[in-house]
Coordinates of C-alpha atoms and ligand atoms in Angstrom, one line a residue:
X27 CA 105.5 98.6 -50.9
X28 CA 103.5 101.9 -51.1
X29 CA 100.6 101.2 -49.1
X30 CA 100.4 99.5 -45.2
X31 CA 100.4 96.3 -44.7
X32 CA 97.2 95.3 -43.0
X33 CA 96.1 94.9 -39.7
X34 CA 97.3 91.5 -38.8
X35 CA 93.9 91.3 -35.8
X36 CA 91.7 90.9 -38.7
X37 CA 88.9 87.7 -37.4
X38 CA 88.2 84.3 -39.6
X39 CA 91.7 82.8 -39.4
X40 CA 91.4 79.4 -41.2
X41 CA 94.0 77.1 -42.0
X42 CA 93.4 76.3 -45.6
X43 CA 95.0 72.8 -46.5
X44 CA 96.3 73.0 -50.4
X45 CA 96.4 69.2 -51.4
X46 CA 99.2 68.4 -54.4
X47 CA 97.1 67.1 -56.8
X48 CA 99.1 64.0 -58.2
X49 CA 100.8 63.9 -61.9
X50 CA 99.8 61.6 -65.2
X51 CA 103.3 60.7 -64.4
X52 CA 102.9 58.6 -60.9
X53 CA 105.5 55.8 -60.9
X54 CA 107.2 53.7 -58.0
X55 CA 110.7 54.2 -59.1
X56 CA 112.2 53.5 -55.5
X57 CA 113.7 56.7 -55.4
X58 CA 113.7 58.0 -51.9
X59 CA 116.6 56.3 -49.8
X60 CA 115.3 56.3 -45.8
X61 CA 111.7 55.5 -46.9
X62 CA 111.2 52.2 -46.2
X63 CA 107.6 52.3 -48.3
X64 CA 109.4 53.6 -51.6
X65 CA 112.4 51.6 -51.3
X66 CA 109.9 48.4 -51.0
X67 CA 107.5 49.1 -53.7
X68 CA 110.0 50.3 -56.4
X69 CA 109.4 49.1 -60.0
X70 CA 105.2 48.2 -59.2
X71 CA 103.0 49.1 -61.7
X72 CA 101.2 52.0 -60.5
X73 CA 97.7 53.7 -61.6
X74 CA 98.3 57.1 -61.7
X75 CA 94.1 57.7 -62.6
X76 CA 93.6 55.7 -59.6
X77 CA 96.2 57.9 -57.3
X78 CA 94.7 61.6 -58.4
X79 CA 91.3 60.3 -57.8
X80 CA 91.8 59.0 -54.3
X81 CA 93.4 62.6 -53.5
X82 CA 90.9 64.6 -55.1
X83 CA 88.6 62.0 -53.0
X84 CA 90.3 63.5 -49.3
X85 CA 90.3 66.7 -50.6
X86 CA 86.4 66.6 -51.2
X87 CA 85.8 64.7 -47.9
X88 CA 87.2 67.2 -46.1
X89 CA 85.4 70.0 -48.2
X90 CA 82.2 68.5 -47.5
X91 CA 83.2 68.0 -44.1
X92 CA 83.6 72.0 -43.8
X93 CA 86.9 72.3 -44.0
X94 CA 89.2 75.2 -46.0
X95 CA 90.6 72.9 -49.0
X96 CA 93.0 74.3 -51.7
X97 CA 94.8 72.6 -54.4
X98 CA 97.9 72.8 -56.0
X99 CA 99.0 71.8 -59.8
X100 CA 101.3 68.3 -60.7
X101 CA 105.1 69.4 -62.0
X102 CA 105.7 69.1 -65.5
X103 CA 107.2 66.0 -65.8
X104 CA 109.0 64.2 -67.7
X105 CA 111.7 67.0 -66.9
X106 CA 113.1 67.4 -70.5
X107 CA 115.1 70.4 -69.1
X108 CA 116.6 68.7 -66.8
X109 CA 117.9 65.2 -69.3
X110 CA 119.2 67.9 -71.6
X111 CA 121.0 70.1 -68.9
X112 CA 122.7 66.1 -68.3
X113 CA 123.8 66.1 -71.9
X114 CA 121.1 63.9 -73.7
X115 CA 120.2 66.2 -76.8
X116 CA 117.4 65.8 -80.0
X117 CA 114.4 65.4 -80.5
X118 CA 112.6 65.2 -77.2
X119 CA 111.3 61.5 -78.4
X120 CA 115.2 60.9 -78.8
X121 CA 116.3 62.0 -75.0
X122 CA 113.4 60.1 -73.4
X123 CA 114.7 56.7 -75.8
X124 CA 118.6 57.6 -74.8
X125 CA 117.8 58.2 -71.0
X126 CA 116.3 55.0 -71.1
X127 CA 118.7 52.9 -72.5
X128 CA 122.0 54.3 -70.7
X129 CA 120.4 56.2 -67.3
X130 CA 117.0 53.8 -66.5
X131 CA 117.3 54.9 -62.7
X132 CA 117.7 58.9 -64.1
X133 CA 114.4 59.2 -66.0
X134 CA 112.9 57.3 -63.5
X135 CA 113.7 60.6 -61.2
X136 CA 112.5 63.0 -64.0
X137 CA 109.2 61.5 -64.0
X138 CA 108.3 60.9 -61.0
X139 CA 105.3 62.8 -59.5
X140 CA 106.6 63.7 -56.3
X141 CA 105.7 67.3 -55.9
X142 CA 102.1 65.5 -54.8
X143 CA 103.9 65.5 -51.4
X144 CA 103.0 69.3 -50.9
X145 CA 104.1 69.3 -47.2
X146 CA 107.2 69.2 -48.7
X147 CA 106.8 72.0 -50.9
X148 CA 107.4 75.1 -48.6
X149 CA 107.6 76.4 -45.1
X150 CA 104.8 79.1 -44.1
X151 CA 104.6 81.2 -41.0
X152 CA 100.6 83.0 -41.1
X153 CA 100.4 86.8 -40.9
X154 CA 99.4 86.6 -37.2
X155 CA 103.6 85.6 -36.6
X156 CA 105.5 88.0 -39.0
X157 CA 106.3 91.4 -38.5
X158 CA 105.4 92.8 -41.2
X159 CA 101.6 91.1 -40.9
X160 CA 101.9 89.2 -44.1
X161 CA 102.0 85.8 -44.5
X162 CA 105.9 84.4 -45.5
X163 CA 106.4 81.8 -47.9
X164 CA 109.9 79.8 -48.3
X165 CA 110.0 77.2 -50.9
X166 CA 111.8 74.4 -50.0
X167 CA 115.5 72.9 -51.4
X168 CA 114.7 69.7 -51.4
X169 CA 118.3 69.1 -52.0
X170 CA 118.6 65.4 -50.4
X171 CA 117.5 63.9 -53.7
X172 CA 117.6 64.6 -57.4
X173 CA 114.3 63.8 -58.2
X174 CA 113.1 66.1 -55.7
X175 CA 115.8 69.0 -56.1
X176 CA 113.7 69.7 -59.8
X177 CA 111.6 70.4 -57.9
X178 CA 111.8 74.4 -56.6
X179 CA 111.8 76.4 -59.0
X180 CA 108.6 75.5 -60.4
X181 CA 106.7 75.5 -57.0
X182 CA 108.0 79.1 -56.4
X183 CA 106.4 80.1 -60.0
X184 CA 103.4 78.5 -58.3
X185 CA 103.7 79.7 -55.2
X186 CA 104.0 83.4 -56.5
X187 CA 101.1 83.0 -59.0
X188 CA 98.7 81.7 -56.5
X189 CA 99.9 84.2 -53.6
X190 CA 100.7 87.2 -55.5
X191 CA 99.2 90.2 -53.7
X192 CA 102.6 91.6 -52.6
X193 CA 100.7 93.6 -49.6
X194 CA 99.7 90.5 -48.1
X195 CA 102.2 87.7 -48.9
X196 CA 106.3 87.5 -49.0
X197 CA 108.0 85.0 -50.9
X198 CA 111.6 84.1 -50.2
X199 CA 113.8 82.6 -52.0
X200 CA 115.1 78.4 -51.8
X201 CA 118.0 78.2 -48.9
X202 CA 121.3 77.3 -51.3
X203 CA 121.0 74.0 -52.5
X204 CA 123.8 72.3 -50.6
X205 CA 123.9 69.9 -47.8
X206 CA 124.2 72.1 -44.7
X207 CA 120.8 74.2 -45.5
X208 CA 119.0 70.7 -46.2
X209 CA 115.0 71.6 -46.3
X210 CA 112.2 69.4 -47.0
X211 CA 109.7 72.2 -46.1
X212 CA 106.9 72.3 -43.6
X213 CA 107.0 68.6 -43.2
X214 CA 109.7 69.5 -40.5
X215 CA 107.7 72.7 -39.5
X216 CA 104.5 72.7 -36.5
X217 CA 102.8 75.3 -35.6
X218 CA 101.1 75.2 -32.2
X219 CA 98.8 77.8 -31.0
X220 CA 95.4 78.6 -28.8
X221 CA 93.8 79.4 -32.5
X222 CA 94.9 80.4 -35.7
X223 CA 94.7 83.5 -35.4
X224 CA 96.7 83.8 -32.2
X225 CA 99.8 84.6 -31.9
X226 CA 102.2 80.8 -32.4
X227 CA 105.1 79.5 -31.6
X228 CA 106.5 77.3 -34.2
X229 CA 108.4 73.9 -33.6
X230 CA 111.1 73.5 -36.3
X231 CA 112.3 69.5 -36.3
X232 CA 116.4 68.4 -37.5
X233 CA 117.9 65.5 -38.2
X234 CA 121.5 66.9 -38.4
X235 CA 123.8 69.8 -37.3
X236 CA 125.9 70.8 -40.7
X237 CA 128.4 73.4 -38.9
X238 CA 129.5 75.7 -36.1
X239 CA 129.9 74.9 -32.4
X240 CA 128.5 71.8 -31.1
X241 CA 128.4 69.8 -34.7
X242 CA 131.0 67.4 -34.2
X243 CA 129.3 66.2 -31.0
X244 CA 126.3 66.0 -32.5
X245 CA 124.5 63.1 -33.2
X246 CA 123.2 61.6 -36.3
X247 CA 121.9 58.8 -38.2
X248 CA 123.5 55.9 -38.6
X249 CA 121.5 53.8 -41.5
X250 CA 119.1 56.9 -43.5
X251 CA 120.2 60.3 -44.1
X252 CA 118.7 63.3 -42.2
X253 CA 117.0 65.5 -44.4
X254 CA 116.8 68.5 -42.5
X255 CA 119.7 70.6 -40.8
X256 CA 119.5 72.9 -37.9
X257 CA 121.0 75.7 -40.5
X258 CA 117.9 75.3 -42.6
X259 CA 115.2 75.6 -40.0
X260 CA 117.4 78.8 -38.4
X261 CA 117.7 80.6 -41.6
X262 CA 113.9 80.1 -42.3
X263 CA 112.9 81.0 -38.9
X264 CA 115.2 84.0 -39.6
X265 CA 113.8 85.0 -43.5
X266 CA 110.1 84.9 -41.5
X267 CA 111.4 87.5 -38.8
X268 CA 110.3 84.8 -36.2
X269 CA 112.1 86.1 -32.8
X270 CA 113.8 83.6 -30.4
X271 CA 110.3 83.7 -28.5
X272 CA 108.4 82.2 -31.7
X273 CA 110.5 79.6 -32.2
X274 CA 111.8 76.3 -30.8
X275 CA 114.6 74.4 -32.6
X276 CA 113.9 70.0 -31.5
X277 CA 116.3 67.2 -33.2
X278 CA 114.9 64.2 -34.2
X279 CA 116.0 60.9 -32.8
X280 CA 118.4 59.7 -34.8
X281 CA 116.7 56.3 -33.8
X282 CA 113.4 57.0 -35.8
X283 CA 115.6 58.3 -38.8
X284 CA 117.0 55.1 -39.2
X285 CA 113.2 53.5 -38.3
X286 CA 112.2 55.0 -41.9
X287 CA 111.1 58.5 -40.2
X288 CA 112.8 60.4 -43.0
X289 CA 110.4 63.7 -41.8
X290 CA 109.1 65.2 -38.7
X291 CA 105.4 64.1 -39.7
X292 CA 106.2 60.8 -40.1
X293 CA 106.2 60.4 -36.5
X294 CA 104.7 63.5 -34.9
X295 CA 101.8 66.2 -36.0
X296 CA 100.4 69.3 -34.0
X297 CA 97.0 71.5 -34.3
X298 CA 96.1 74.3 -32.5
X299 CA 98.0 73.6 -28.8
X300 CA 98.0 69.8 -29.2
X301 CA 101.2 67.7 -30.2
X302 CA 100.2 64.3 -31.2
X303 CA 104.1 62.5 -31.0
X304 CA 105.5 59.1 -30.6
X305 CA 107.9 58.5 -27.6
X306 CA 111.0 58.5 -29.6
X307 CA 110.3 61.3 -32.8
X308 CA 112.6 64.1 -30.7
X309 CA 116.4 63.3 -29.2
X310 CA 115.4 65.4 -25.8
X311 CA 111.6 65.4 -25.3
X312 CA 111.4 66.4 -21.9
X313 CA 113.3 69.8 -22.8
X314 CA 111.4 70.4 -25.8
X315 CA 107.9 70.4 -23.6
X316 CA 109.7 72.3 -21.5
X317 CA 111.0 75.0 -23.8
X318 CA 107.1 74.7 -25.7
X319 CA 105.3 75.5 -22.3
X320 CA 107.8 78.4 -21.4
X321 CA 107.1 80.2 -24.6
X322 CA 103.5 79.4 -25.1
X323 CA 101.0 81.9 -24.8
X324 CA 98.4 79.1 -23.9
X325 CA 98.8 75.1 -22.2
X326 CA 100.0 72.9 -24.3
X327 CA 98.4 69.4 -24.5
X328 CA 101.2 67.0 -25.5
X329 CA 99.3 64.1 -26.3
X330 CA 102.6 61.2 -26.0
X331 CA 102.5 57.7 -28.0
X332 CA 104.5 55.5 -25.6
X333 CA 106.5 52.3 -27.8
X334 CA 104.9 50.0 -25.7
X335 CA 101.6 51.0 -27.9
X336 CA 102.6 51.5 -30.9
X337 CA 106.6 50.2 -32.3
X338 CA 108.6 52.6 -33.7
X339 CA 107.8 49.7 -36.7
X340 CA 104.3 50.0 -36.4
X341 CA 104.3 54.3 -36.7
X342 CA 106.3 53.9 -39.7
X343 CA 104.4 51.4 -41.6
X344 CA 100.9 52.4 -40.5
X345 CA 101.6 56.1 -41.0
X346 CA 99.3 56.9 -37.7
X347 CA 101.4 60.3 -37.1
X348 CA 101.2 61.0 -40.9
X349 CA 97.7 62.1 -40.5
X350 CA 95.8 65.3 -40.4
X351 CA 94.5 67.3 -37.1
X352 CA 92.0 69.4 -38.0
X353 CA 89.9 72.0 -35.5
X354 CA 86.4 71.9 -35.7
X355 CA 84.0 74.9 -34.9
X356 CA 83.1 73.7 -31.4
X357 CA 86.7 73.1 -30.0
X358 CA 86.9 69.5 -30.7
X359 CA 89.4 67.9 -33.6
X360 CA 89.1 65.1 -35.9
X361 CA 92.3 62.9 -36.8
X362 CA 92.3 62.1 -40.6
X363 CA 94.6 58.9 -40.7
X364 CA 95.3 56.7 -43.6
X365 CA 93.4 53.5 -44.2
X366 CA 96.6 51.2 -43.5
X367 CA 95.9 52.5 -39.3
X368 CA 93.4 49.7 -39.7
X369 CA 95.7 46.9 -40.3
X370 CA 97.9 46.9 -37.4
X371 CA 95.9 46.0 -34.4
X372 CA 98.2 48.2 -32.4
X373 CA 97.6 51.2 -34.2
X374 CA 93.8 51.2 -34.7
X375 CA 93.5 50.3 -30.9
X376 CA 95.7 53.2 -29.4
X377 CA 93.2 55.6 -32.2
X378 CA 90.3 54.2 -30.9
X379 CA 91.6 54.8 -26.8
X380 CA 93.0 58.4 -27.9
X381 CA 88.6 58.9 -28.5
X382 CA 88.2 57.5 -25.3
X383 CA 90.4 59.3 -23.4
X384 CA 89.3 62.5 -21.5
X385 CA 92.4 65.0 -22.0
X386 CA 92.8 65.5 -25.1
X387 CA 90.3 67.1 -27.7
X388 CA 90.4 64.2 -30.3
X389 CA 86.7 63.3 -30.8
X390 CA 86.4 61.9 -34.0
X391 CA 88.9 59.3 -36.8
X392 CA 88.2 59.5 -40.3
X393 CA 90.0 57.0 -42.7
X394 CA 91.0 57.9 -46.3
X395 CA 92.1 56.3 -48.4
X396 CA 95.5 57.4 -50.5
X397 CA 97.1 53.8 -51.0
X398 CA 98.5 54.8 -54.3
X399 CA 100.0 58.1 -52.5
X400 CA 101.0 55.4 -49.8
X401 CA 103.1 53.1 -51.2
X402 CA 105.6 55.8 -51.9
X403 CA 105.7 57.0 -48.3
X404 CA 103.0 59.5 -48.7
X405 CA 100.2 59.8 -46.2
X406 CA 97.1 62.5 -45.4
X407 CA 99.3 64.7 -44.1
X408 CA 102.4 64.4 -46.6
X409 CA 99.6 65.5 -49.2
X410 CA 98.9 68.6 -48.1
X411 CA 100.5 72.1 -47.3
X412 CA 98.9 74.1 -44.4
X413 CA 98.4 77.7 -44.8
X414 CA 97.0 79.8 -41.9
X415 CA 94.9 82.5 -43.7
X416 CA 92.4 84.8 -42.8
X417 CA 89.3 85.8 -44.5
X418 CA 90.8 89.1 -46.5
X419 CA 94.1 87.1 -47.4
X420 CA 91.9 84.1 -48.7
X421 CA 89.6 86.7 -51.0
X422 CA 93.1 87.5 -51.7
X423 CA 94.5 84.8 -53.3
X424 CA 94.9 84.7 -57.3
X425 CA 93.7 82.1 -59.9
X426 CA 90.8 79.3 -58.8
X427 CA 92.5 77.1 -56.5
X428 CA 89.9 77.0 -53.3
X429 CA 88.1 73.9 -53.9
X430 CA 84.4 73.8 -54.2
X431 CA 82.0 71.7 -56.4
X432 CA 82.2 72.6 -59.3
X433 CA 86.0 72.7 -59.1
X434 CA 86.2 69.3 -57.6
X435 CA 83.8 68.0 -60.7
X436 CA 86.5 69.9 -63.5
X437 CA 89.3 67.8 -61.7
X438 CA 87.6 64.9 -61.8
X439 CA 86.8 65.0 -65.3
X440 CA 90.4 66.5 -66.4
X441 CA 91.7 62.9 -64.5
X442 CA 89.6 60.8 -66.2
X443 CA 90.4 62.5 -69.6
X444 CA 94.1 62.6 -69.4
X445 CA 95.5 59.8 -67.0
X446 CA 96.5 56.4 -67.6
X447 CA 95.5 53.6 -65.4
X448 CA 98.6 51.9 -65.0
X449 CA 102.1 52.8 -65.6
X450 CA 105.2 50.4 -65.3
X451 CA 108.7 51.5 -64.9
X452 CA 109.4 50.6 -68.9
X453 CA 106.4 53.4 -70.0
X454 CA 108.0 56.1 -68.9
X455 CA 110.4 55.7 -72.1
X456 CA 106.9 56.3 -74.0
X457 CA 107.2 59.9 -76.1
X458 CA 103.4 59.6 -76.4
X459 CA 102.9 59.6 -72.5
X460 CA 105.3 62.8 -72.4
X461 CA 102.6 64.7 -75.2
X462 CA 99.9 63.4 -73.1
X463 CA 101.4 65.1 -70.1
X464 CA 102.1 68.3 -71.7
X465 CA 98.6 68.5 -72.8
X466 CA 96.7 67.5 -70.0
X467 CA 98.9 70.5 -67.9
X468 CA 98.4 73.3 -70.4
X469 CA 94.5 72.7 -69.9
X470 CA 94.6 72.3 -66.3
X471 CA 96.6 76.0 -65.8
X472 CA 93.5 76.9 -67.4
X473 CA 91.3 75.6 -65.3
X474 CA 93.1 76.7 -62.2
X475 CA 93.2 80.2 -63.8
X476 CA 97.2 80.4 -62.9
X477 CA 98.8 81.7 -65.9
X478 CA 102.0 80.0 -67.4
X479 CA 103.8 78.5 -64.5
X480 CA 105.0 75.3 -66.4
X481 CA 108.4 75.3 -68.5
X482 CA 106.9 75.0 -71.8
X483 CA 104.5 77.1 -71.4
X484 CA 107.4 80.1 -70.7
X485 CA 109.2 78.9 -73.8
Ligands
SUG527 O1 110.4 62.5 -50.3 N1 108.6 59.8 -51.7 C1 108.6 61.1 -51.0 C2 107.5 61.0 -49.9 C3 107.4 62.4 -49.3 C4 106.4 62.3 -48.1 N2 106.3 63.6 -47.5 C5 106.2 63.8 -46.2 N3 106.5 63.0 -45.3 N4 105.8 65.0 -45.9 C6 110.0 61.4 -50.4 O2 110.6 60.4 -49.8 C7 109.3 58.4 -53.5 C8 109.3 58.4 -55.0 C9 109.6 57.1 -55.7 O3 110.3 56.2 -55.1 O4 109.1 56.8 -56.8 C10 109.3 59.7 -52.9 O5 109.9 60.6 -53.4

């Protein structure tokens, strides 16, 4: 780096919320063992027009609403590379037809449009954290699953493309892809702080210890794997030069794991100095608060779910902690939940008593819609990856991902072009819906102004 970094006071943080925008190639393929929403709907017909729609729909709420929204491209998917690297060869027609027939559940993986989850697709600590002042970037592993470990390498691509300005943001690279440095991103990752700008200390949630002292008496899920290790978060934490002041290390009851809470924000979600949590999302809540308040520059305001409101059952299928917390200009927040919060009595009554109650800034619910996101275990807040950026970084950033207008309209218009409006399990054998893909991606990089991030657009 030649010249300084820069001054990490600079005014107008913003957290900027960069929505996956969903593939042509949304499927339920009951992939994703733990989540009790894919493993139900697996093999449904799904509407992948219907499913980029509804999120471009939040992200244009919100944009309307005031809020910083960003976008992030689909994968390219069907993942050609990776049925060749398993040994199906020819034509590309000819590996789709031959996955098919012998491996139905491995091109199911290879198509499926999972990098929509973009909580999922990295860990970011702001500038106002790191050392150096510049905002750090770790794409995560995703290692729990196949269809997810395709994933990496090309959100890093992205990743760089979009935050390229070396002065200002440092990438990292994937933790090694092996069960003890597990990552599913900042879907395990809070941040709590007075304001974005100020100085935060960030909350890193496990499901497992993989090695060292205290492992073997640790304890874990019984039923659904734990996707994240202690190792991972420690080694992220570390790559971001977060000291042992900035960081609090919480495991996740192994009880809510095996409940279907296969992340963090499945049954917790922070903003600002509030944590919104259920009872039973961490093993030893009482010392987490603890350790939170000690290193805190400012009160938290634990806001706590007890069971006796809302089951364990309930969170899960209603997705009430899957939602977004966003600050408003005059201190207040509003709690962007999904539309199934509405059909369990228990759930829409505890939203409607947080509003009521005095201690906690909460003054407003707003219901989206994502139902097509939804049925694979995908809420508001699974959607989106939160970046904490001030003005200069955001004037910053490369290509035309910050979503006005006019961008929103493009999108709309690309979707209604390119997708399909339903797509079975026995489609994704369909060499035509593979072109289709491919096309509709080469124009959107345009659109986005990102360069060639896609394999076949590197060649
Ligand atoms: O990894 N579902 C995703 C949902 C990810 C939600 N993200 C957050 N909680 N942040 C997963 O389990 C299902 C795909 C399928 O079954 O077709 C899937 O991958």
């Amino acid at each position: 780096m030649s010249q300084p970094a820069p001054d990490v006071r600079e005014v107008n943080f913003l957290e900027v919320n960069f929505d996956g925008l969903v593939g042509p190639t949304h499927n339920y393929a009951g992939l994703a063992l733990g989540n009790v929403a894919s493993m139900t709907h697996g093999g449904l017909e799904a509407n992948p027009r219907e499913a980029a729609l509804q999120g471009l729909g939040k992200m244009k709420a919100l944009m309307e609403a005031g809020y910083a929204q960003g976008v992030l491209p689909p994968q390219q998917r069907p993942d050609l590379g990776a049925l060749r690297q398993l040994g199906f060869a020819g034509s590309d027609a000819r590996v789709l037809v031959r996955a098919a027939g012998e491996a139905p559940q491995i091109l199911r993986a290879v198509c499926s449009a999972s990098s929509m989850w973009t909580a999922n697709a990295a860990t970011v600590t702001p500038s106002a954290d790191a050392p150096d002042g510049r905002v750090h970037v770790t794409p995560a592993n995703l290692q729990s699953s196949f269809h997810r470990c395709l994933e990496p390498p090309t959100t890093a691509r992205v990743l760089a493309a979009i935050f390229a300005d070396e002065r200002r943001f440092a990438h990292h690279p994937a933790l090694p892809a092996t069960p003890a440095f597990s990552d599913e991103g900042a879907a395990n990752h809070t941040r709590l702080a007075a304001d974005y700008g100020e100085p935060g200390v960030h909350l890193f949630v496990y499901g497992r210890v993989a090695f060292g002292w205290g492992a073997e008496d640790s304890v874990a899920p019984r039923r659904y794997p734990a996707r994240q290790t202690l190792e991972a978060s420690q080694a992220i934490a570390r790559q971001h030069g977060l000291t042992a002041s900035q960081r609090v290390f919480a495991q996740q009851h192994p009880e809510a794991i095996d409940a279907g809470v296969f992340h963090n924000d499945v049954i917790s979600v922070g903003n600002g100095p509030v944590l919104l949590y259920h009872e039973r999302a961490f093993l030893d809540e009482q010392a987490i608060l603890n350790e939170l308040r000690t290193k805190m520059a400012t009160p938290l305001v634990p806001i706590r779910i007890p069971e006796a409101a809302v089951s364990l059952e309930d969170a899960v299928a209603s997705y009430l902690f899957n939602s977004q917390l966003l600050s408003n200009s005059d201190g207040s927040m509003t709690l962007v939940v999904p539309g199934e919060c509405q059909e369990r009595e228990s759930v829409w009554r505890t939203l409607q008593d947080l509003l009521l109650a005095g201690h906690n800034p909460i003054s407003e619910v707003v219901v989206q819609d994502v139902k097509q996101s939804m049925r694979n275990g995908g809420g508001p807040a699974c959607l989106r990856l939160r970046v904490v950026l001030s003005a200069a970084e955001r004037a910053a950033l490369s290509g035309r991902v910050l979503l006005d207008d006019a961008l929103h309209g493009e999108l709309t218009a690309w979707v209604e072009r390119h997708y399909r409006d339903r797509l079975a399990p026995q489609d994704l054998a369909d060499p035509q819906l593979a072109e289709e893909t491919l096309a509709a991606l080469d124009e959107l990089t345009g659109i986005l102004a990102i360069g060639a991030v896609y394999p076949f657009q590197l060649g």
